[in-house]
Tab-separated table of C-alpha atoms in Angstrom:
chain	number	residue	atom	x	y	z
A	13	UNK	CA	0.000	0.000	0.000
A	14	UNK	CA	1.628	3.114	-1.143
A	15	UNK	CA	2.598	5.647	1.406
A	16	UNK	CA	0.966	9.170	1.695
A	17	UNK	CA	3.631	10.345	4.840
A	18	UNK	CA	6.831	11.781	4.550
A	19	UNK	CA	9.546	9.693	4.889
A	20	UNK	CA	10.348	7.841	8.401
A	21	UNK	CA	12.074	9.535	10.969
A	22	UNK	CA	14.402	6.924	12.529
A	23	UNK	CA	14.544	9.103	15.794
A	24	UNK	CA	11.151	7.754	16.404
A	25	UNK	CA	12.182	3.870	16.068
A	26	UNK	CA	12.587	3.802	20.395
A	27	UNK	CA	8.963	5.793	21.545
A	28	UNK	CA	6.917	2.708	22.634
A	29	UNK	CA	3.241	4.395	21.408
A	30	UNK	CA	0.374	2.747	22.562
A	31	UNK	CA	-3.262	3.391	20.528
A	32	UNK	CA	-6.467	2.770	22.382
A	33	UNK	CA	-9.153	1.326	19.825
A	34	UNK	CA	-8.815	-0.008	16.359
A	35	UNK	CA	-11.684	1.597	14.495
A	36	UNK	CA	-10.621	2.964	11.399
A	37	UNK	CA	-9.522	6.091	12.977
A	38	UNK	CA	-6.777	4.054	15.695
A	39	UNK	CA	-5.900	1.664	12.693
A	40	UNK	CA	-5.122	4.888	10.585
A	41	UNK	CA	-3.015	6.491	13.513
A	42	UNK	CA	-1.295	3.167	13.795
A	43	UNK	CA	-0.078	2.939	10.411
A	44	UNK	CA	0.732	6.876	10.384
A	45	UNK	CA	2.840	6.041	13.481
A	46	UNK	CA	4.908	3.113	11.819
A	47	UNK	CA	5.436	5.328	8.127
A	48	UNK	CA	6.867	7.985	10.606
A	49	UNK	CA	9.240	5.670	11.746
A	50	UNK	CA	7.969	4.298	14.891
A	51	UNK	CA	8.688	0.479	15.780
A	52	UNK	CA	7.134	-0.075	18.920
A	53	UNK	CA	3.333	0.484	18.143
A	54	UNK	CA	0.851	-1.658	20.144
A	55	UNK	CA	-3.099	-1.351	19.561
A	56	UNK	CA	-4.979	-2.143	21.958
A	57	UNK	CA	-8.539	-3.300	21.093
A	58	UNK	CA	-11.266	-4.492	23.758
A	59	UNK	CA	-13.060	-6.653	20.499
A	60	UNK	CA	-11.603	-7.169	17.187
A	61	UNK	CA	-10.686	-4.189	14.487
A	62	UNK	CA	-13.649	-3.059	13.026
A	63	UNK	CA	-15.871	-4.657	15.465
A	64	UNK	CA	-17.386	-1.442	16.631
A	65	UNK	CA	-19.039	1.758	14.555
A	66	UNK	CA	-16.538	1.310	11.719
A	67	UNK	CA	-17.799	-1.598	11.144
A	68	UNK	CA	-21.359	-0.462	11.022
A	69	UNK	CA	-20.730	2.234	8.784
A	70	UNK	CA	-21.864	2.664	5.906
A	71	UNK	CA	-18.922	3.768	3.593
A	72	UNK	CA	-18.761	7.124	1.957
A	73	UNK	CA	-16.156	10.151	1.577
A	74	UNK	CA	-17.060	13.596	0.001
A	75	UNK	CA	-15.818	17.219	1.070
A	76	UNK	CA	-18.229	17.781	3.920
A	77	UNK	CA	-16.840	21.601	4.245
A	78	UNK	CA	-19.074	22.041	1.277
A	79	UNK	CA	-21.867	24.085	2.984
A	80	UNK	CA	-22.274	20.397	4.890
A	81	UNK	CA	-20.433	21.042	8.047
A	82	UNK	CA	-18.837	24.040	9.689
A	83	UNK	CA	-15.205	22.399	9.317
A	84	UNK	CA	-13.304	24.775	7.386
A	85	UNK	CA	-10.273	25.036	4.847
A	86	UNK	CA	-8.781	22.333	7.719
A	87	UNK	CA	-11.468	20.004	7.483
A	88	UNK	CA	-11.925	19.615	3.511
A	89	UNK	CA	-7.623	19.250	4.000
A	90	UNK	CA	-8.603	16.516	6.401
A	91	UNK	CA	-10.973	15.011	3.435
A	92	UNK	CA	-9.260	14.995	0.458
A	93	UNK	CA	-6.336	13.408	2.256
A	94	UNK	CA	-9.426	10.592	3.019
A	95	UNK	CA	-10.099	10.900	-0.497
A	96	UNK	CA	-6.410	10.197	-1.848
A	97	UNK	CA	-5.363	8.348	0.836
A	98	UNK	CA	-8.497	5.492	-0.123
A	99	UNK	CA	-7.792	6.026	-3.553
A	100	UNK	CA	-3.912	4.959	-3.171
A	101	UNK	CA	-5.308	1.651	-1.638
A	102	UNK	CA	-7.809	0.880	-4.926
A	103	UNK	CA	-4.969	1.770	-6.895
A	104	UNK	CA	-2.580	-0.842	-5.906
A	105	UNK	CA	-5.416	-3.664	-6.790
A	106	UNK	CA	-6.475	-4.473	-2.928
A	107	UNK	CA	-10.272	-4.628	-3.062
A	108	UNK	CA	-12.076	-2.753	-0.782
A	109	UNK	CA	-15.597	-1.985	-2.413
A	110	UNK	CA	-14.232	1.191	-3.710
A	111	UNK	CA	-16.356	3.224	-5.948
A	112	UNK	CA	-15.716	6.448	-7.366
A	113	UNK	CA	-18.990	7.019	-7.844
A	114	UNK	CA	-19.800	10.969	-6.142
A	115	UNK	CA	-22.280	12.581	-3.791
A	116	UNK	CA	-25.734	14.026	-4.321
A	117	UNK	CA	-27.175	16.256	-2.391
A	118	UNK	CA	-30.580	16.491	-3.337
A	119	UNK	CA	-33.509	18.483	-2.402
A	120	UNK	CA	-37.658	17.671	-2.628
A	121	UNK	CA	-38.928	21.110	-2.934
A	122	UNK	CA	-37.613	24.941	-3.582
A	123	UNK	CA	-37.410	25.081	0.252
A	124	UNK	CA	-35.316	22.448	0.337
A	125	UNK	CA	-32.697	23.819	-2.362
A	126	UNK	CA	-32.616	26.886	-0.327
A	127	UNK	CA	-31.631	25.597	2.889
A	128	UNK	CA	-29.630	22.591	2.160
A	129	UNK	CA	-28.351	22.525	-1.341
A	130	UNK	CA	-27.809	26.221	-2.188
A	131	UNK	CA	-25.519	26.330	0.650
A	132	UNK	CA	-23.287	23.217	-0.745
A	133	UNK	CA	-23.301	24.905	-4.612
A	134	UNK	CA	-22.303	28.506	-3.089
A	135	UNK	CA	-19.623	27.420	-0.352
A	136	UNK	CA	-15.893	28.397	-1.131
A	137	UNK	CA	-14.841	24.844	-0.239
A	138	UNK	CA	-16.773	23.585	-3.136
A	139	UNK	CA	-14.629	21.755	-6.212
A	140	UNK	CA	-14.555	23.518	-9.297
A	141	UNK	CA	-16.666	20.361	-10.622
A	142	UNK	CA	-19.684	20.783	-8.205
A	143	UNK	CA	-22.637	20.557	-10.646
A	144	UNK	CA	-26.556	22.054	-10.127
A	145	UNK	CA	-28.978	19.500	-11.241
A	146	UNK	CA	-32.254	19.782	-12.342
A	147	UNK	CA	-34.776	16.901	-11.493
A	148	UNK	CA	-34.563	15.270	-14.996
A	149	UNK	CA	-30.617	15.029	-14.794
A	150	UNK	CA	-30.653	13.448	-11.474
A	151	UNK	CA	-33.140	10.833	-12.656
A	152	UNK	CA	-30.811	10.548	-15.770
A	153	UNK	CA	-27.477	10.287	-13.437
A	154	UNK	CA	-29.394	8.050	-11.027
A	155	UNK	CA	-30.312	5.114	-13.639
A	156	UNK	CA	-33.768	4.364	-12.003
A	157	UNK	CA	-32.893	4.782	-8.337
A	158	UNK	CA	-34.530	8.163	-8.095
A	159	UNK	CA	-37.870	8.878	-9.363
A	160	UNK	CA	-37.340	12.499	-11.063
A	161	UNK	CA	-40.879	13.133	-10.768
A	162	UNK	CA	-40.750	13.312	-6.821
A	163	UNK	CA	-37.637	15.682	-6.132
A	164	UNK	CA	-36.820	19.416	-7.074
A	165	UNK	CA	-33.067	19.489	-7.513
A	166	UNK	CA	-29.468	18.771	-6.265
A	167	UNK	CA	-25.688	19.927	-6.189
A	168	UNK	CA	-23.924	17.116	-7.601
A	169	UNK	CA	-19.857	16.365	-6.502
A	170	UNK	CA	-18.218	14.212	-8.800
A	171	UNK	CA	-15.324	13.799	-6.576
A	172	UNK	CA	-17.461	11.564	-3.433
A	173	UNK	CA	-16.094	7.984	-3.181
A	174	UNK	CA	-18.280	5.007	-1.382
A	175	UNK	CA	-16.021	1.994	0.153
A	176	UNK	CA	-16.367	-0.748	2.434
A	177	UNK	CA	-15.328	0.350	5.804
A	178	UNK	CA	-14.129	-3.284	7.384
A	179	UNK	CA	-12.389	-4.293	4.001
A	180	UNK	CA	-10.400	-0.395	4.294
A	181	UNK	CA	-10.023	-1.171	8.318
A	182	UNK	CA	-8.476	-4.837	7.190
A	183	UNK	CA	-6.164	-3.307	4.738
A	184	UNK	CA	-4.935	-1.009	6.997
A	185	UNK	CA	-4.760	-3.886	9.636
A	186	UNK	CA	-2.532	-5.975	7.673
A	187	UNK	CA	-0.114	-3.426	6.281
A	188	UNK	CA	0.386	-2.418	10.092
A	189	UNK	CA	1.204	-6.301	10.976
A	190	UNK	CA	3.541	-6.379	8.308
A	191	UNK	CA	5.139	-2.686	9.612
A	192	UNK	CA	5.828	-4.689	13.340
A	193	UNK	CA	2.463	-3.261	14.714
A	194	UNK	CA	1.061	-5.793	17.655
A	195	UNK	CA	-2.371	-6.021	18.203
A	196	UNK	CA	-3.632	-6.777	21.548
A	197	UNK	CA	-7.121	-7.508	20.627
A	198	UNK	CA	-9.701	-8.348	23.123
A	199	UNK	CA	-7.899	-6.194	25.845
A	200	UNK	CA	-10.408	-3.626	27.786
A	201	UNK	CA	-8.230	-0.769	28.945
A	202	UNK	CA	-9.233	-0.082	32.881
A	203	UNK	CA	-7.176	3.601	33.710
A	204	UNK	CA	-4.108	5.346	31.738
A	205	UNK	CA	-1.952	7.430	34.182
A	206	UNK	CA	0.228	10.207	32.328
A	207	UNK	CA	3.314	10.066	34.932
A	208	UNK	CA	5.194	12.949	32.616
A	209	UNK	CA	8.249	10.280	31.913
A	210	UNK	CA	6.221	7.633	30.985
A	211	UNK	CA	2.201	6.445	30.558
A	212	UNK	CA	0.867	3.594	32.529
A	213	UNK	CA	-2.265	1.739	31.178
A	214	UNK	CA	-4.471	-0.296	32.927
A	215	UNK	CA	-5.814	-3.273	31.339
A	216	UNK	CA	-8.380	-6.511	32.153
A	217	UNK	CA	-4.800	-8.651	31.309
A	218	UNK	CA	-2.691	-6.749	33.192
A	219	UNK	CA	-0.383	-2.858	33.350
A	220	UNK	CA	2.103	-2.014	31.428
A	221	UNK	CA	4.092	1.458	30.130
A	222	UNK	CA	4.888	3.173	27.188
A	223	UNK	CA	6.014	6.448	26.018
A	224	UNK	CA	2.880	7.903	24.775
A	225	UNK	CA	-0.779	7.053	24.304
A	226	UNK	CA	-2.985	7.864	21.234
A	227	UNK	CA	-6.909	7.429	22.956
A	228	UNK	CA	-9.248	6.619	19.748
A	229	UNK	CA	-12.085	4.521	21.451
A	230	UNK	CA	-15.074	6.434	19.920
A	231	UNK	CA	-18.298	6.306	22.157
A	232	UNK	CA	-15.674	4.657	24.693
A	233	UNK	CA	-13.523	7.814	24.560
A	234	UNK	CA	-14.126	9.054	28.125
A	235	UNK	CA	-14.140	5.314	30.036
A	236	UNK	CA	-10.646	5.220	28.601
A	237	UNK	CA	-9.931	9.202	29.640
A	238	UNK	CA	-11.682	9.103	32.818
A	239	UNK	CA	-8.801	8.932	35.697
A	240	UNK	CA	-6.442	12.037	33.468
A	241	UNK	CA	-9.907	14.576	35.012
A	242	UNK	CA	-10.983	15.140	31.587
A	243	UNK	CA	-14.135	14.577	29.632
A	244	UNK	CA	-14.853	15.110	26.518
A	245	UNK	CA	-17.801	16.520	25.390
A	246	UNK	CA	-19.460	13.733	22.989
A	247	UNK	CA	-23.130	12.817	22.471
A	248	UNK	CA	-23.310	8.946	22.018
A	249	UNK	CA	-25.967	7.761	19.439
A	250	UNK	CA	-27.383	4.835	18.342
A	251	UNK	CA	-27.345	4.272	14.439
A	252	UNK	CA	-28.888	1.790	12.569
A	253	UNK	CA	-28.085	0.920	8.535
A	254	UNK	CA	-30.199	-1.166	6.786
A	255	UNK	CA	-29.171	-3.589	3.541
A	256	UNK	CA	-31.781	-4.445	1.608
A	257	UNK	CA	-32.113	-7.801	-0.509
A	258	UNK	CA	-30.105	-7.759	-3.977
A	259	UNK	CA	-31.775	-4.915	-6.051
A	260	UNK	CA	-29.853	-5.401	-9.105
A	261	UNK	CA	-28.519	-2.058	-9.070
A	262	UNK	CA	-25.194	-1.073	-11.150
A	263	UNK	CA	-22.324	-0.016	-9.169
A	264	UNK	CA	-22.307	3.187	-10.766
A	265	UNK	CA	-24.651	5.173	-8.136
A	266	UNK	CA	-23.592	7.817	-6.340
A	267	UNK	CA	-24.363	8.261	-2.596
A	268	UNK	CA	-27.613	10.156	-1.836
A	269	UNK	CA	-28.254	12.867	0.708
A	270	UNK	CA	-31.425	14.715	1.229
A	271	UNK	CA	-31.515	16.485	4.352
A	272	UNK	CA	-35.159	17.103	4.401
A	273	UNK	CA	-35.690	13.056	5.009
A	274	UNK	CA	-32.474	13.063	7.419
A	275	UNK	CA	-31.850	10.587	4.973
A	276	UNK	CA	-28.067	8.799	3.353
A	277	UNK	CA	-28.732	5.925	0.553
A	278	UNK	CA	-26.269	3.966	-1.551
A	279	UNK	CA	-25.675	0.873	-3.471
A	280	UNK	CA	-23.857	-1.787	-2.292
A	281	UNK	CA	-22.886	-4.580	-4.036
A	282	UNK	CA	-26.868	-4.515	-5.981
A	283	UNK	CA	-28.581	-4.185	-2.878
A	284	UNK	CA	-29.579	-0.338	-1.150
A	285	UNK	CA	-27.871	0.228	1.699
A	286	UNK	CA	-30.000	3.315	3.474
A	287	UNK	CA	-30.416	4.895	7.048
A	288	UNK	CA	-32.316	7.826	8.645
A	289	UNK	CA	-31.400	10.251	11.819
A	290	UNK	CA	-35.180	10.234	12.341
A	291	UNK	CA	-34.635	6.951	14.262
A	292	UNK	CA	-30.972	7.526	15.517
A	293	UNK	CA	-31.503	7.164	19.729
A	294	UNK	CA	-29.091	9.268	21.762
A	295	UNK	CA	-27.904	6.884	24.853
A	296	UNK	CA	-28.990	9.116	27.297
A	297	UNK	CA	-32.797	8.773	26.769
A	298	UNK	CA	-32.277	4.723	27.171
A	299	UNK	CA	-30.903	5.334	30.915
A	300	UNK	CA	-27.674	4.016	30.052
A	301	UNK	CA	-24.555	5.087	30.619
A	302	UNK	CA	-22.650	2.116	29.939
A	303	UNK	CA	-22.307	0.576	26.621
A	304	UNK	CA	-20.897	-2.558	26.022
A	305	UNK	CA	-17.894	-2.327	23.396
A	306	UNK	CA	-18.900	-3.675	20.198
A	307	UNK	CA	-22.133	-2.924	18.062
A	308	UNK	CA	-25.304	-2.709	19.773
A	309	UNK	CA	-28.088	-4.912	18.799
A	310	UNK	CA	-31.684	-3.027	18.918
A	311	UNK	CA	-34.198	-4.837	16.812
A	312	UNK	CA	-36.931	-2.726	17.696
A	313	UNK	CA	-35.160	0.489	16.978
A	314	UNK	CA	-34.200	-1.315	13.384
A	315	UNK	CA	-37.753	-2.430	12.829
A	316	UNK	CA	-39.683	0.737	13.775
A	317	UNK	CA	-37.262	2.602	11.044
A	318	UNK	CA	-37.764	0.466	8.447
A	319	UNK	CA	-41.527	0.334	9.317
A	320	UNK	CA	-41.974	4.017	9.364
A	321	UNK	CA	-39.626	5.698	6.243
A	322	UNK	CA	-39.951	2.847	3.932
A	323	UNK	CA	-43.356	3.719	2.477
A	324	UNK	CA	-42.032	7.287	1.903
A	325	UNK	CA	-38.911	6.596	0.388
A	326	UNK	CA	-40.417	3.773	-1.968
A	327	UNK	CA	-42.471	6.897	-3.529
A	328	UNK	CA	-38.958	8.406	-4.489
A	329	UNK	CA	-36.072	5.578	-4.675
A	330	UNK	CA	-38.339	2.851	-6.619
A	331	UNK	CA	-35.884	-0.316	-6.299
A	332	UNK	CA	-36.883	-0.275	-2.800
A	333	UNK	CA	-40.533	-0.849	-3.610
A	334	UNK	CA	-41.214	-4.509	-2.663
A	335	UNK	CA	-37.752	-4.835	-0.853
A	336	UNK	CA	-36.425	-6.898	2.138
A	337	UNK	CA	-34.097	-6.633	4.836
A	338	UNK	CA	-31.270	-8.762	4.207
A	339	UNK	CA	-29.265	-7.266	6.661
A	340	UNK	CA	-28.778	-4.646	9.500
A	341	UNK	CA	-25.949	-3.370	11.654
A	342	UNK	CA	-25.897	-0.652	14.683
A	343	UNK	CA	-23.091	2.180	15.369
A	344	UNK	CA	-22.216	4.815	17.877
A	345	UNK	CA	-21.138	7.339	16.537
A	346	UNK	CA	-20.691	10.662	18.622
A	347	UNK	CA	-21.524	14.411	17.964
A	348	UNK	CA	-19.929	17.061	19.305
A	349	UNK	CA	-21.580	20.723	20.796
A	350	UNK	CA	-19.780	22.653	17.689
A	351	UNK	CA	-20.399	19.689	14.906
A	352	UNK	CA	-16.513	20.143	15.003
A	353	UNK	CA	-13.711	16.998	14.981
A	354	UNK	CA	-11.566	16.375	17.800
A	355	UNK	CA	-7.680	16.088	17.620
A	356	UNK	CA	-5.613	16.812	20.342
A	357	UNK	CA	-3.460	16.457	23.756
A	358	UNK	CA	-5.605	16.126	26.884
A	359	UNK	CA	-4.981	19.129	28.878
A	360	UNK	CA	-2.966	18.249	31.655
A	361	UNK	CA	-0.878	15.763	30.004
A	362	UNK	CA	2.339	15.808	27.726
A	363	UNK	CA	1.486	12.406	26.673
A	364	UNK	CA	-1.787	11.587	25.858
A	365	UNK	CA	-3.561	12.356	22.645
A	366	UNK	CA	-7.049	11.846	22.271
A	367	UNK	CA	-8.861	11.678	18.439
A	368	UNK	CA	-12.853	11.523	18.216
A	369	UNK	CA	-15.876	13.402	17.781
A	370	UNK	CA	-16.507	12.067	14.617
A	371	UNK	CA	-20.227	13.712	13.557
A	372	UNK	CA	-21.092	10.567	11.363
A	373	UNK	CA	-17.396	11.384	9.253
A	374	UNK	CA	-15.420	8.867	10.416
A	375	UNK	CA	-14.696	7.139	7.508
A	376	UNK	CA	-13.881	10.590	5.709
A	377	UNK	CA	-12.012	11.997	8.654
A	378	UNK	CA	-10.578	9.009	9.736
A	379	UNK	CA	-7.139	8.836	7.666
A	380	UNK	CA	-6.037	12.171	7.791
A	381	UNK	CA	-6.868	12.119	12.143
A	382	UNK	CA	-5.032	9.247	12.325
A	383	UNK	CA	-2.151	11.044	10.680
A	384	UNK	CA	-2.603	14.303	12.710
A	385	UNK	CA	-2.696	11.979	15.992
A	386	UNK	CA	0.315	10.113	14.826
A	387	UNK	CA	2.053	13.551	14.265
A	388	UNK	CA	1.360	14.922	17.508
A	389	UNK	CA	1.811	12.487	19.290
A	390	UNK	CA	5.554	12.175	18.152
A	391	UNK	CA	6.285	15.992	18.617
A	392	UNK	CA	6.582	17.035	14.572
A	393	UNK	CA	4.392	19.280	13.011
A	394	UNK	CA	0.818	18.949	11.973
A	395	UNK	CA	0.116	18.650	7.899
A	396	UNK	CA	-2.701	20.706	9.048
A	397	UNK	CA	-3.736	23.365	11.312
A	398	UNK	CA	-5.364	21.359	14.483
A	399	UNK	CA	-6.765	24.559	16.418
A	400	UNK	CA	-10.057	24.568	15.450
A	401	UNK	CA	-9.942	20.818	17.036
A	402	UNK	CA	-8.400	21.194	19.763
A	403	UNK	CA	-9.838	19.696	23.327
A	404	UNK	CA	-9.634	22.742	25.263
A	405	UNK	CA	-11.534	24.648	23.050
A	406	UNK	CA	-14.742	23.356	25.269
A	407	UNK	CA	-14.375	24.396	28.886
A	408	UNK	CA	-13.580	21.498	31.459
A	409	UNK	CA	-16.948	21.558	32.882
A	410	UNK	CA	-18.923	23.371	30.125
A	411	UNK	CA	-21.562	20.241	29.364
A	412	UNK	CA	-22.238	18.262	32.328
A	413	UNK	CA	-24.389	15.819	30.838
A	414	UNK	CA	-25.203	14.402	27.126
A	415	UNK	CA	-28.657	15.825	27.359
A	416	UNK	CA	-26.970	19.246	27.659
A	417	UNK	CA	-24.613	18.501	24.545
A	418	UNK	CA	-27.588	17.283	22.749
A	419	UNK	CA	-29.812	20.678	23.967
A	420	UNK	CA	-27.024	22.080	21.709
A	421	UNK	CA	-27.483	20.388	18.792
A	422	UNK	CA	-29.915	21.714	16.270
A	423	UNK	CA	-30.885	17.935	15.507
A	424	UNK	CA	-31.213	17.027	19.083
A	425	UNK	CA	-32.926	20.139	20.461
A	426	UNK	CA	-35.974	19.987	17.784
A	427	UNK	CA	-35.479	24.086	16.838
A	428	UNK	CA	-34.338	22.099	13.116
A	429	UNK	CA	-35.819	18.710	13.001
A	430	UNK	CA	-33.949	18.602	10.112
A	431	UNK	CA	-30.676	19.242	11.772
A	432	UNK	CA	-27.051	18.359	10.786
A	433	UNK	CA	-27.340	15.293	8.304
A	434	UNK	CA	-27.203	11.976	9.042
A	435	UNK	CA	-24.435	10.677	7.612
A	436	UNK	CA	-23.852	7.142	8.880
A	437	UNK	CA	-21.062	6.754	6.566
């Protein structure tokens, strides 16, 4: 797999780096961290790779900054290096569903164009080769998934890529076994201790130390921060995805957004693969804190989705008309007060880095924060500006609870039902 770093810094070959979680974010900082030249990288996983939210999502990469998400010149940085980072594995023949395929963003009505697509066409962080459909060239460009007789318009980016997230994670998995990465896979990390020489972790088989720590546990994030007094400020969700049976659909499609639904649809492999932050669940409304690491299982959150939006969305996406749920999956991903990533060292520490705050971009964040953790984590400079994503840009005790991060969120609060998107990719 061709490299996208700089080349190693053999000064680095003695730091013993530890990385907590290998989602596709702590499999990306893991392979940053061996390019730079580190040798002594252990990931520490309390499943498998993948076995979390990566694993449930659902697989697409675009430049969000596009009137999509308040990220910046930094953030569509952060996404093209996704972008070229997942092309340089497709182009070295190692199969990871990748299609270059693009993203709609499509509206129903004028209303809709106004507030969600206008926005994406007149942002500065919009390629050159952003296009404004009418209705008839998105049922053209769609081949049959979208009936043009039910929507108004859409912003088109040719540039959007779908993938499979757990064949990406596996690549990135291997190529960091064959670098000397060890993976210590069904290890729960208990407490990390920053003791300014060294960092001691905790774990269900036992302590050890290392030189530096690189926390990227997701919706685990603050069980593994807890004892260094600092909590971030993420709103854990429950996602559900739904895979329909085969469709027959070419592979040609591009992903679908249409914020007015809440709504992210794709083909995969023939079959739809859809979801809708109508029925995402934030954790705090089920009364519990705790989640157990892995995906969660909630059939009657799955069912009551696909009961409710399918008769809609058969009106506009006709190959799901007479369709059937061949498979599901669940995710937590976690949204942050600002909508903004997270990328930096805890406060309080000189050796502890903490990565999350994903917003449902993950997968399009997740290669270039793995390199910016990587980076900072061995003391050289950032490829990008990390400010804007800094920790301590939230106060220490500014959100108390999740029900006060999600009385922040547009989404969450009600004042937009339509809200930030649901991405679920």
């Amino acid at each position: 797999m061709a490299s996208t770093t700089g080349s190693a810094e053999v000064g680095h070959a003695g730091k013993r780096i530890a990385v907590i979680g290998a989602g596709i974010i702590g499999c990306s900082t893991a392979f940053h961290l061996l390019k730079a030249g580190a040798r002594q990288v252990t990931i520490i996983e309390a499943r498998e790779p993948a076995a979390a939210t990566t694993g449930a999502g659902a697989g697409f990469v675009s430049h969000w900054s596009a009137g999509m998400f308040p990220l910046g010149e930094e953030g569509l940085q952060l996404q093209q290096y996704g972008l070229d980072f997942y092309r340089a594995i497709h182009e070295v023949g190692v199969e990871i569903g990748y299609r270059p395929n693009g993203t709609l963003m499509m509206a129903l009505t004028e209303a809709g164009r106004e507030r969600f697509v206008r926005p994406v066409l007149d942002s500065p962080h919009a390629p050159a080769e952003m296009q404004d459909l009418t209705a008839r060239q998105i049922g053209e460009k769609t081949r049959g998934l979208i009936d043009a007789t039910q929507v108004h318009s859409g912003a088109f980016n040719p540039h959007g890529i779908q993938l499979d997230t757990r064949l990406a994670t596996g690549v990135m998995v291997d190529e960091i076994v064959k670098m000397g990465g060890v993976f210590r896979n069904g290890t729960a990390v208990t407490g990390i201790y920053d003791a300014g020489s060294h960092v001691k972790i905790q774990t269900d088989k036992g302590e050890f130390e290392v030189d530096g720590v690189v926390v990227a546990a997701g919706a685990w994030n603050n069980e593994v921060l807890r004892d260094l007094g600092w909590r971030l400020p993420l709103l854990r969700v429950m996602a559900t995805r739904i895979v329909t049976d085969g469709r027959g659909l070419p592979s040609t499609l591009p992903t679908v957004q249409c914020r007015e639904l809440r709504l992210w649809l794709r083909e995969s492999f023939g079959a739809v693969m859809w979801g809708t932050g109508r029925h995402y669940q934030p954790y705090y409304q089920t009364g519990d804190d705790w989640i157990e690491p892995g995906q969660p299982r909630n059939a009657d959150l799955m069912q009551a989705m696909d009961d409710v939006e399918l008769a809609q969305l058969q009106k506009i996406f006709p190959p799901l008309r007479g369709s059937k749920v061949s498979s599901w999956a669940q995710g937590v991903p976690c949204y942050t007060p600002d909508s903004g990533l997270i990328v930096g060292h805890v406060p309080g520490t000189t050796n502890v880095v903490a990565v999350g705050g994903d917003n449902e971009t993950g997968v399009s964040h997740g290669p270039g924060l793995g390199r910016l953790s990587a980076e900072l984590i061995l003391g050289q400079k950032p490829f990008v500006d990390t400010t804007r994503f800094r920790l301590d840009r939230f106060a220490r005790d500014s959100y108390a609870t999740e029900a006060e991060i999600a009385a922040a969120l547009p989404a969450w609060s009600g004042h937009q039902p339509a809200g930030p998107v649901s991405l679920r990719q």
